[in-house]
mmCIF file of C-alpha atoms and ligand atoms in Angstrom:
data_model
loop_
_atom_site.group_PDB
_atom_site.id
_atom_site.type_symbol
_atom_site.label_atom_id
_atom_site.label_comp_id
_atom_site.label_asym_id
_atom_site.label_seq_id
_atom_site.Cartn_x
_atom_site.Cartn_y
_atom_site.Cartn_z
ATOM 1 C CA MET A 1 0.003 -0.040 0.038
ATOM 2 C CA ARG A 2 2.742 2.480 0.908
ATOM 3 C CA ILE A 3 4.486 1.686 -2.120
ATOM 4 C CA TRP A 4 1.167 2.721 -4.172
ATOM 5 C CA LEU A 5 1.031 5.836 -2.104
ATOM 6 C CA ARG A 6 4.324 6.819 -3.097
ATOM 7 C CA GLN A 7 4.014 6.140 -6.764
ATOM 8 C CA GLY A 8 0.817 8.206 -6.632
ATOM 9 C CA PHE A 9 -1.572 5.427 -7.667
ATOM 10 C CA ILE A 10 -3.715 6.234 -4.558
ATOM 11 C CA GLU A 11 -6.032 9.152 -4.597
ATOM 12 C CA VAL A 12 -8.511 10.264 -1.699
ATOM 13 C CA ASP A 13 -11.072 12.890 -2.949
ATOM 14 C CA GLY A 14 -8.969 13.613 -5.911
ATOM 15 C CA ASN A 15 -5.644 14.253 -3.707
ATOM 16 C CA ILE A 16 -2.859 12.030 -2.939
ATOM 17 C CA PRO A 17 -2.777 11.426 0.890
ATOM 18 C CA ALA A 18 0.112 12.326 2.925
ATOM 19 C CA SER A 19 0.346 8.818 4.511
ATOM 20 C CA THR A 20 -1.290 5.527 4.898
ATOM 21 C CA ALA A 21 -2.184 6.191 8.570
ATOM 22 C CA VAL A 22 -4.913 8.494 7.498
ATOM 23 C CA ARG A 23 -8.669 7.090 7.993
ATOM 24 C CA VAL A 24 -10.671 7.817 4.944
ATOM 25 C CA ALA A 25 -14.072 7.044 3.533
ATOM 26 C CA PRO A 26 -13.857 3.763 1.184
ATOM 27 C CA ALA A 27 -16.012 5.446 -1.253
ATOM 28 C CA SER A 28 -13.543 8.483 -1.575
ATOM 29 C CA VAL A 29 -10.635 6.205 -2.538
ATOM 30 C CA ARG A 30 -9.475 5.565 -6.197
ATOM 31 C CA ILE A 31 -6.796 3.511 -7.326
ATOM 32 C CA GLN A 32 -5.141 4.608 -10.546
ATOM 33 C CA GLY A 33 -8.438 6.461 -11.049
ATOM 34 C CA GLU A 34 -10.748 3.405 -10.513
ATOM 35 C CA LYS A 35 -13.245 3.295 -7.493
ATOM 36 C CA LEU A 36 -12.852 0.240 -4.954
ATOM 37 C CA ASP A 37 -14.867 -2.731 -5.659
ATOM 38 C CA HIS A 38 -17.837 -2.363 -3.075
ATOM 39 C CA PRO A 39 -16.193 -0.321 -0.708
ATOM 40 C CA GLN A 40 -19.157 -0.286 1.659
ATOM 41 C CA GLY A 41 -19.141 -4.123 2.098
ATOM 42 C CA LEU A 42 -20.599 -7.125 0.047
ATOM 43 C CA THR A 43 -23.671 -8.999 0.629
ATOM 44 C CA LEU A 44 -25.127 -11.498 -1.881
ATOM 45 C CA ILE A 45 -27.535 -14.189 -2.520
ATOM 46 C CA PHE A 46 -26.443 -17.273 -4.144
ATOM 47 C CA HIS A 47 -28.052 -20.407 -5.566
ATOM 48 C CA LYS A 48 -25.858 -23.010 -4.565
ATOM 49 C CA PRO A 49 -25.585 -25.812 -6.816
ATOM 50 C CA VAL A 50 -24.959 -29.503 -5.388
ATOM 51 C CA GLY A 51 -21.411 -30.602 -5.206
ATOM 52 C CA CYS A 52 -19.717 -27.603 -3.748
ATOM 53 C CA ILE A 53 -18.928 -26.946 0.085
ATOM 54 C CA CYS A 54 -19.415 -23.740 2.205
ATOM 55 C CA SER A 55 -16.150 -24.238 4.454
ATOM 56 C CA ARG A 56 -13.000 -22.510 3.065
ATOM 57 C CA LYS A 57 -10.859 -24.936 4.923
ATOM 58 C CA GLU A 58 -11.853 -28.293 3.209
ATOM 59 C CA GLU A 59 -10.804 -29.855 -0.023
ATOM 60 C CA GLY A 60 -13.131 -29.715 -3.039
ATOM 61 C CA ARG A 61 -15.133 -27.200 -4.957
ATOM 62 C CA LEU A 62 -15.985 -24.309 -2.940
ATOM 63 C CA VAL A 63 -18.936 -22.168 -3.179
ATOM 64 C CA TYR A 64 -16.453 -19.254 -3.309
ATOM 65 C CA ASP A 65 -15.410 -20.661 -6.728
ATOM 66 C CA TYR A 66 -18.428 -19.507 -8.399
ATOM 67 C CA LEU A 67 -17.587 -15.826 -7.241
ATOM 68 C CA PRO A 68 -15.214 -13.322 -8.800
ATOM 69 C CA GLU A 69 -11.691 -14.416 -7.945
ATOM 70 C CA GLN A 70 -10.708 -11.104 -6.349
ATOM 71 C CA TRP A 71 -13.563 -11.360 -3.700
ATOM 72 C CA MET A 72 -11.447 -14.349 -1.971
ATOM 73 C CA LEU A 73 -8.853 -11.414 -1.248
ATOM 74 C CA ARG A 74 -11.269 -9.162 0.601
ATOM 75 C CA GLU A 75 -10.983 -8.255 4.163
ATOM 76 C CA PRO A 76 -13.322 -8.601 6.090
ATOM 77 C CA LYS A 77 -13.792 -11.842 4.402
ATOM 78 C CA LEU A 78 -16.961 -12.889 2.636
ATOM 79 C CA SER A 79 -18.394 -15.650 4.740
ATOM 80 C CA CYS A 80 -21.605 -17.976 4.195
ATOM 81 C CA VAL A 81 -24.644 -17.167 6.711
ATOM 82 C CA GLY A 82 -25.136 -20.788 7.867
ATOM 83 C CA ARG A 83 -24.201 -23.606 5.701
ATOM 84 C CA LEU A 84 -25.633 -26.066 3.320
ATOM 85 C CA ASP A 85 -23.867 -29.230 3.018
ATOM 86 C CA MET A 86 -22.298 -30.462 -0.310
ATOM 87 C CA ASP A 87 -25.343 -32.348 -1.446
ATOM 88 C CA THR A 88 -27.787 -29.556 -0.732
ATOM 89 C CA SER A 89 -28.438 -26.630 -3.251
ATOM 90 C CA GLY A 90 -30.413 -23.635 -2.900
ATOM 91 C CA LEU A 91 -30.443 -20.211 -1.074
ATOM 92 C CA LEU A 92 -27.614 -19.146 0.452
ATOM 93 C CA ILE A 93 -26.499 -15.754 1.766
ATOM 94 C CA LEU A 94 -22.827 -14.534 1.818
ATOM 95 C CA THR A 95 -21.680 -11.417 3.608
ATOM 96 C CA ASP A 96 -18.408 -9.722 4.916
ATOM 97 C CA ASP A 97 -20.605 -8.220 7.593
ATOM 98 C CA GLY A 98 -20.123 -10.063 10.763
ATOM 99 C CA GLN A 99 -23.021 -8.301 12.614
ATOM 100 C CA LEU A 100 -25.364 -8.998 9.837
ATOM 101 C CA ASN A 101 -24.211 -12.647 9.773
ATOM 102 C CA HIS A 102 -24.898 -12.928 13.552
ATOM 103 C CA ARG A 103 -28.388 -11.200 13.339
ATOM 104 C CA LEU A 104 -29.574 -13.818 10.722
ATOM 105 C CA THR A 105 -28.136 -16.797 12.412
ATOM 106 C CA ALA A 106 -28.500 -16.192 16.205
ATOM 107 C CA PRO A 107 -30.588 -18.985 17.581
ATOM 108 C CA ASN A 108 -33.142 -16.735 19.561
ATOM 109 C CA ARG A 109 -33.952 -15.108 16.317
ATOM 110 C CA LYS A 110 -35.481 -18.396 15.009
ATOM 111 C CA VAL A 111 -35.514 -17.403 11.257
ATOM 112 C CA PRO A 112 -37.581 -19.999 9.344
ATOM 113 C CA LYS A 113 -35.625 -21.859 6.820
ATOM 114 C CA HIS A 114 -37.524 -23.689 4.113
ATOM 115 C CA TYR A 115 -36.427 -26.919 2.565
ATOM 116 C CA LEU A 116 -37.918 -28.932 -0.202
ATOM 117 C CA VAL A 117 -37.126 -32.568 0.291
ATOM 118 C CA ARG A 118 -37.328 -35.669 -1.825
ATOM 119 C CA LEU A 119 -37.403 -38.890 -0.106
ATOM 120 C CA ASP A 120 -36.331 -42.444 -0.635
ATOM 121 C CA ARG A 121 -39.172 -44.096 0.923
ATOM 122 C CA SER A 122 -43.147 -43.145 0.933
ATOM 123 C CA LEU A 123 -44.249 -40.979 3.815
ATOM 124 C CA GLN A 124 -46.429 -42.906 6.275
ATOM 125 C CA GLY A 125 -48.725 -40.106 7.511
ATOM 126 C CA ASN A 126 -47.443 -39.463 11.111
ATOM 127 C CA GLU A 127 -44.477 -37.212 10.164
ATOM 128 C CA THR A 128 -46.133 -33.824 10.200
ATOM 129 C CA GLU A 129 -47.139 -34.574 13.938
ATOM 130 C CA ILE A 130 -43.691 -35.959 14.868
ATOM 131 C CA PHE A 131 -42.051 -32.830 13.601
ATOM 132 C CA ALA A 132 -44.420 -30.546 15.068
ATOM 133 C CA SER A 133 -44.037 -32.238 18.627
ATOM 134 C CA GLY A 134 -40.761 -30.586 19.637
ATOM 135 C CA ALA A 135 -39.774 -33.902 20.974
ATOM 136 C CA LEU A 136 -37.909 -35.746 18.058
ATOM 137 C CA LEU A 137 -34.446 -36.581 19.199
ATOM 138 C CA LEU A 138 -31.368 -36.736 16.660
ATOM 139 C CA ASP A 139 -29.021 -39.546 16.759
ATOM 140 C CA GLY A 140 -26.178 -38.607 19.361
ATOM 141 C CA GLU A 141 -27.931 -35.492 20.921
ATOM 142 C CA GLN A 142 -29.716 -34.817 24.194
ATOM 143 C CA THR A 143 -31.982 -31.815 23.234
ATOM 144 C CA PRO A 144 -34.937 -32.489 20.980
ATOM 145 C CA CYS A 145 -35.339 -30.534 17.771
ATOM 146 C CA LEU A 146 -37.768 -27.574 18.194
ATOM 147 C CA PRO A 147 -41.172 -27.896 16.536
ATOM 148 C CA ALA A 148 -40.873 -27.823 12.682
ATOM 149 C CA ILE A 149 -43.667 -27.743 9.953
ATOM 150 C CA LEU A 150 -43.909 -30.366 7.495
ATOM 151 C CA ASN A 151 -46.181 -29.567 4.335
ATOM 152 C CA VAL A 152 -46.637 -33.037 2.527
ATOM 153 C CA HIS A 153 -46.707 -32.311 -1.285
ATOM 154 C CA ASP A 154 -46.813 -35.989 -2.256
ATOM 155 C CA ALA A 155 -46.044 -39.548 -0.883
ATOM 156 C CA MET A 156 -42.298 -38.860 -1.623
ATOM 157 C CA GLU A 157 -41.927 -35.034 -1.716
ATOM 158 C CA ALA A 158 -42.458 -32.317 1.127
ATOM 159 C CA GLU A 159 -41.511 -28.921 2.438
ATOM 160 C CA LEU A 160 -39.940 -28.903 5.809
ATOM 161 C CA ILE A 161 -39.477 -25.612 7.768
ATOM 162 C CA ILE A 162 -37.081 -25.495 10.580
ATOM 163 C CA THR A 163 -35.771 -22.481 12.801
ATOM 164 C CA GLU A 164 -32.616 -24.106 13.948
ATOM 165 C CA GLY A 165 -29.337 -25.008 12.015
ATOM 166 C CA ARG A 166 -28.312 -28.358 13.487
ATOM 167 C CA TYR A 167 -25.571 -30.206 11.564
ATOM 168 C CA HIS A 168 -27.344 -32.013 8.538
ATOM 169 C CA GLN A 169 -30.372 -31.372 10.596
ATOM 170 C CA ILE A 170 -33.224 -32.393 7.744
ATOM 171 C CA ARG A 171 -31.304 -35.316 6.652
ATOM 172 C CA ARG A 172 -30.903 -36.385 10.458
ATOM 173 C CA MET A 173 -34.566 -35.740 11.219
ATOM 174 C CA PHE A 174 -35.844 -37.977 8.292
ATOM 175 C CA ALA A 175 -33.021 -40.460 9.374
ATOM 176 C CA ALA A 176 -34.532 -40.643 13.028
ATOM 177 C CA ILE A 177 -37.984 -41.680 11.704
ATOM 178 C CA GLY A 178 -36.522 -44.250 9.340
ATOM 179 C CA ASN A 179 -36.564 -42.361 6.061
ATOM 180 C CA HIS A 180 -33.732 -41.039 3.775
ATOM 181 C CA VAL A 181 -33.457 -37.831 1.822
ATOM 182 C CA VAL A 182 -32.402 -38.204 -1.462
ATOM 183 C CA ALA A 183 -32.604 -34.495 -2.700
ATOM 184 C CA LEU A 184 -32.539 -31.364 -0.552
ATOM 185 C CA GLN A 185 -33.058 -27.738 -1.666
ATOM 186 C CA ARG A 186 -33.413 -24.570 0.635
ATOM 187 C CA SER A 187 -36.030 -22.569 -1.085
ATOM 188 C CA ARG A 188 -36.511 -19.778 1.462
ATOM 189 C CA ILE A 189 -34.792 -18.059 4.369
ATOM 190 C CA GLY A 190 -37.745 -16.319 6.232
ATOM 191 C CA GLY A 191 -39.397 -14.183 3.408
ATOM 192 C CA LEU A 192 -36.239 -14.157 1.224
ATOM 193 C CA SER A 193 -36.603 -16.659 -1.765
ATOM 194 C CA LEU A 194 -34.132 -17.381 -4.652
ATOM 195 C CA ASP A 195 -36.187 -15.074 -6.654
ATOM 196 C CA GLY A 196 -35.640 -16.356 -10.154
ATOM 197 C CA LEU A 197 -31.773 -17.269 -9.564
ATOM 198 C CA SER A 198 -30.535 -20.380 -11.574
ATOM 199 C CA PRO A 199 -28.058 -22.690 -9.766
ATOM 200 C CA GLU A 200 -24.628 -21.141 -9.926
ATOM 201 C CA GLU A 201 -26.029 -17.524 -10.319
ATOM 202 C CA TYR A 202 -25.621 -14.892 -7.548
ATOM 203 C CA ARG A 203 -26.952 -11.364 -6.976
ATOM 204 C CA ILE A 204 -25.450 -8.540 -4.846
ATOM 205 C CA ILE A 205 -28.257 -7.352 -2.600
ATOM 206 C CA ASP A 206 -28.454 -4.336 -0.354
ATOM 207 C CA LYS A 207 -28.258 -5.166 3.468
ATOM 208 C CA ASP A 208 -31.395 -3.221 4.194
ATOM 209 C CA ALA A 209 -33.443 -5.044 1.527
ATOM 210 C CA LEU A 210 -31.997 -8.557 2.573
ATOM 211 C CA LEU A 211 -32.972 -7.778 6.241
ATOM 212 C CA ASP A 212 -36.587 -6.695 4.785
ATOM 213 C CA GLY A 213 -36.913 -9.708 2.839
ATOM 214 C CA VAL A 214 -35.650 -12.108 5.491
ATOM 215 C CA PHE A 215 -37.781 -10.672 8.121
ATOM 216 C CA SER A 216 -41.047 -9.846 6.120
ATOM 217 C CA THR A 217 -43.980 -12.039 7.205
ATOM 218 C CA ASP A 218 -45.533 -11.483 3.387
ATOM 219 C CA GLN A 219 -44.011 -14.699 2.072
ATOM 220 C CA ALA A 220 -45.949 -14.460 -1.421
HETATM 221 N N1 URA B 1 -30.222 -29.907 6.817
HETATM 222 C C1 URA B 1 -29.222 -30.838 5.864
HETATM 223 O O1 URA B 1 -29.331 -31.878 6.284
HETATM 224 N N2 URA B 1 -28.597 -30.304 5.226
HETATM 225 C C2 URA B 1 -28.362 -29.031 4.951
HETATM 226 O O2 URA B 1 -27.518 -28.525 4.099
HETATM 227 C C3 URA B 1 -29.213 -28.043 5.491
HETATM 228 C C4 URA B 1 -30.202 -28.652 6.418
#
């Protein structure tokens, strides 16, 4: 950065600053005449395809591989808001705003997450009641799942709405009642939907619009 400054590449409001120690508004900075890339921060919605992972630390194709390469170098880092597992597709929010991330994922917010589930075996008819009971225990856990809403579409397909984010929760909920999920897609987070995004596509979204979407009760 100092070298760039000495070479006159950096301007703030049209002037070359005296040192790198000066605090400036990111939107007023130009580097070789160009504005910074999203100087106020970056938040986006992404239609995650199956076959990629949300973690940066694991091997394999990452969700970040679908985004512009230079965004991997951003500080603060762009992070997933909650995770979808490798074989799950659908709506994923990414942001570099830690507070926003916390606001969307804090357990007390109980943001409803909607999933479309395709099953290996036919539904028996008692699943809606079991999931709504708040008594379903997942393998290896001591605390039952919070009540969840199951909307049955047909014998092998349903929508499940949960307000928690336990590890592989939907797959484990069906495993706990002797079924198996063969395809899983998150279609909605609160009132926010994929809104026409195709798999692998992303859209930058204003933070306030995102919050309005997630916390709106109008889920048309
Ligand atoms: N439940 C799962 O089993 N997987 C996900 O990715 C999200 C919820």
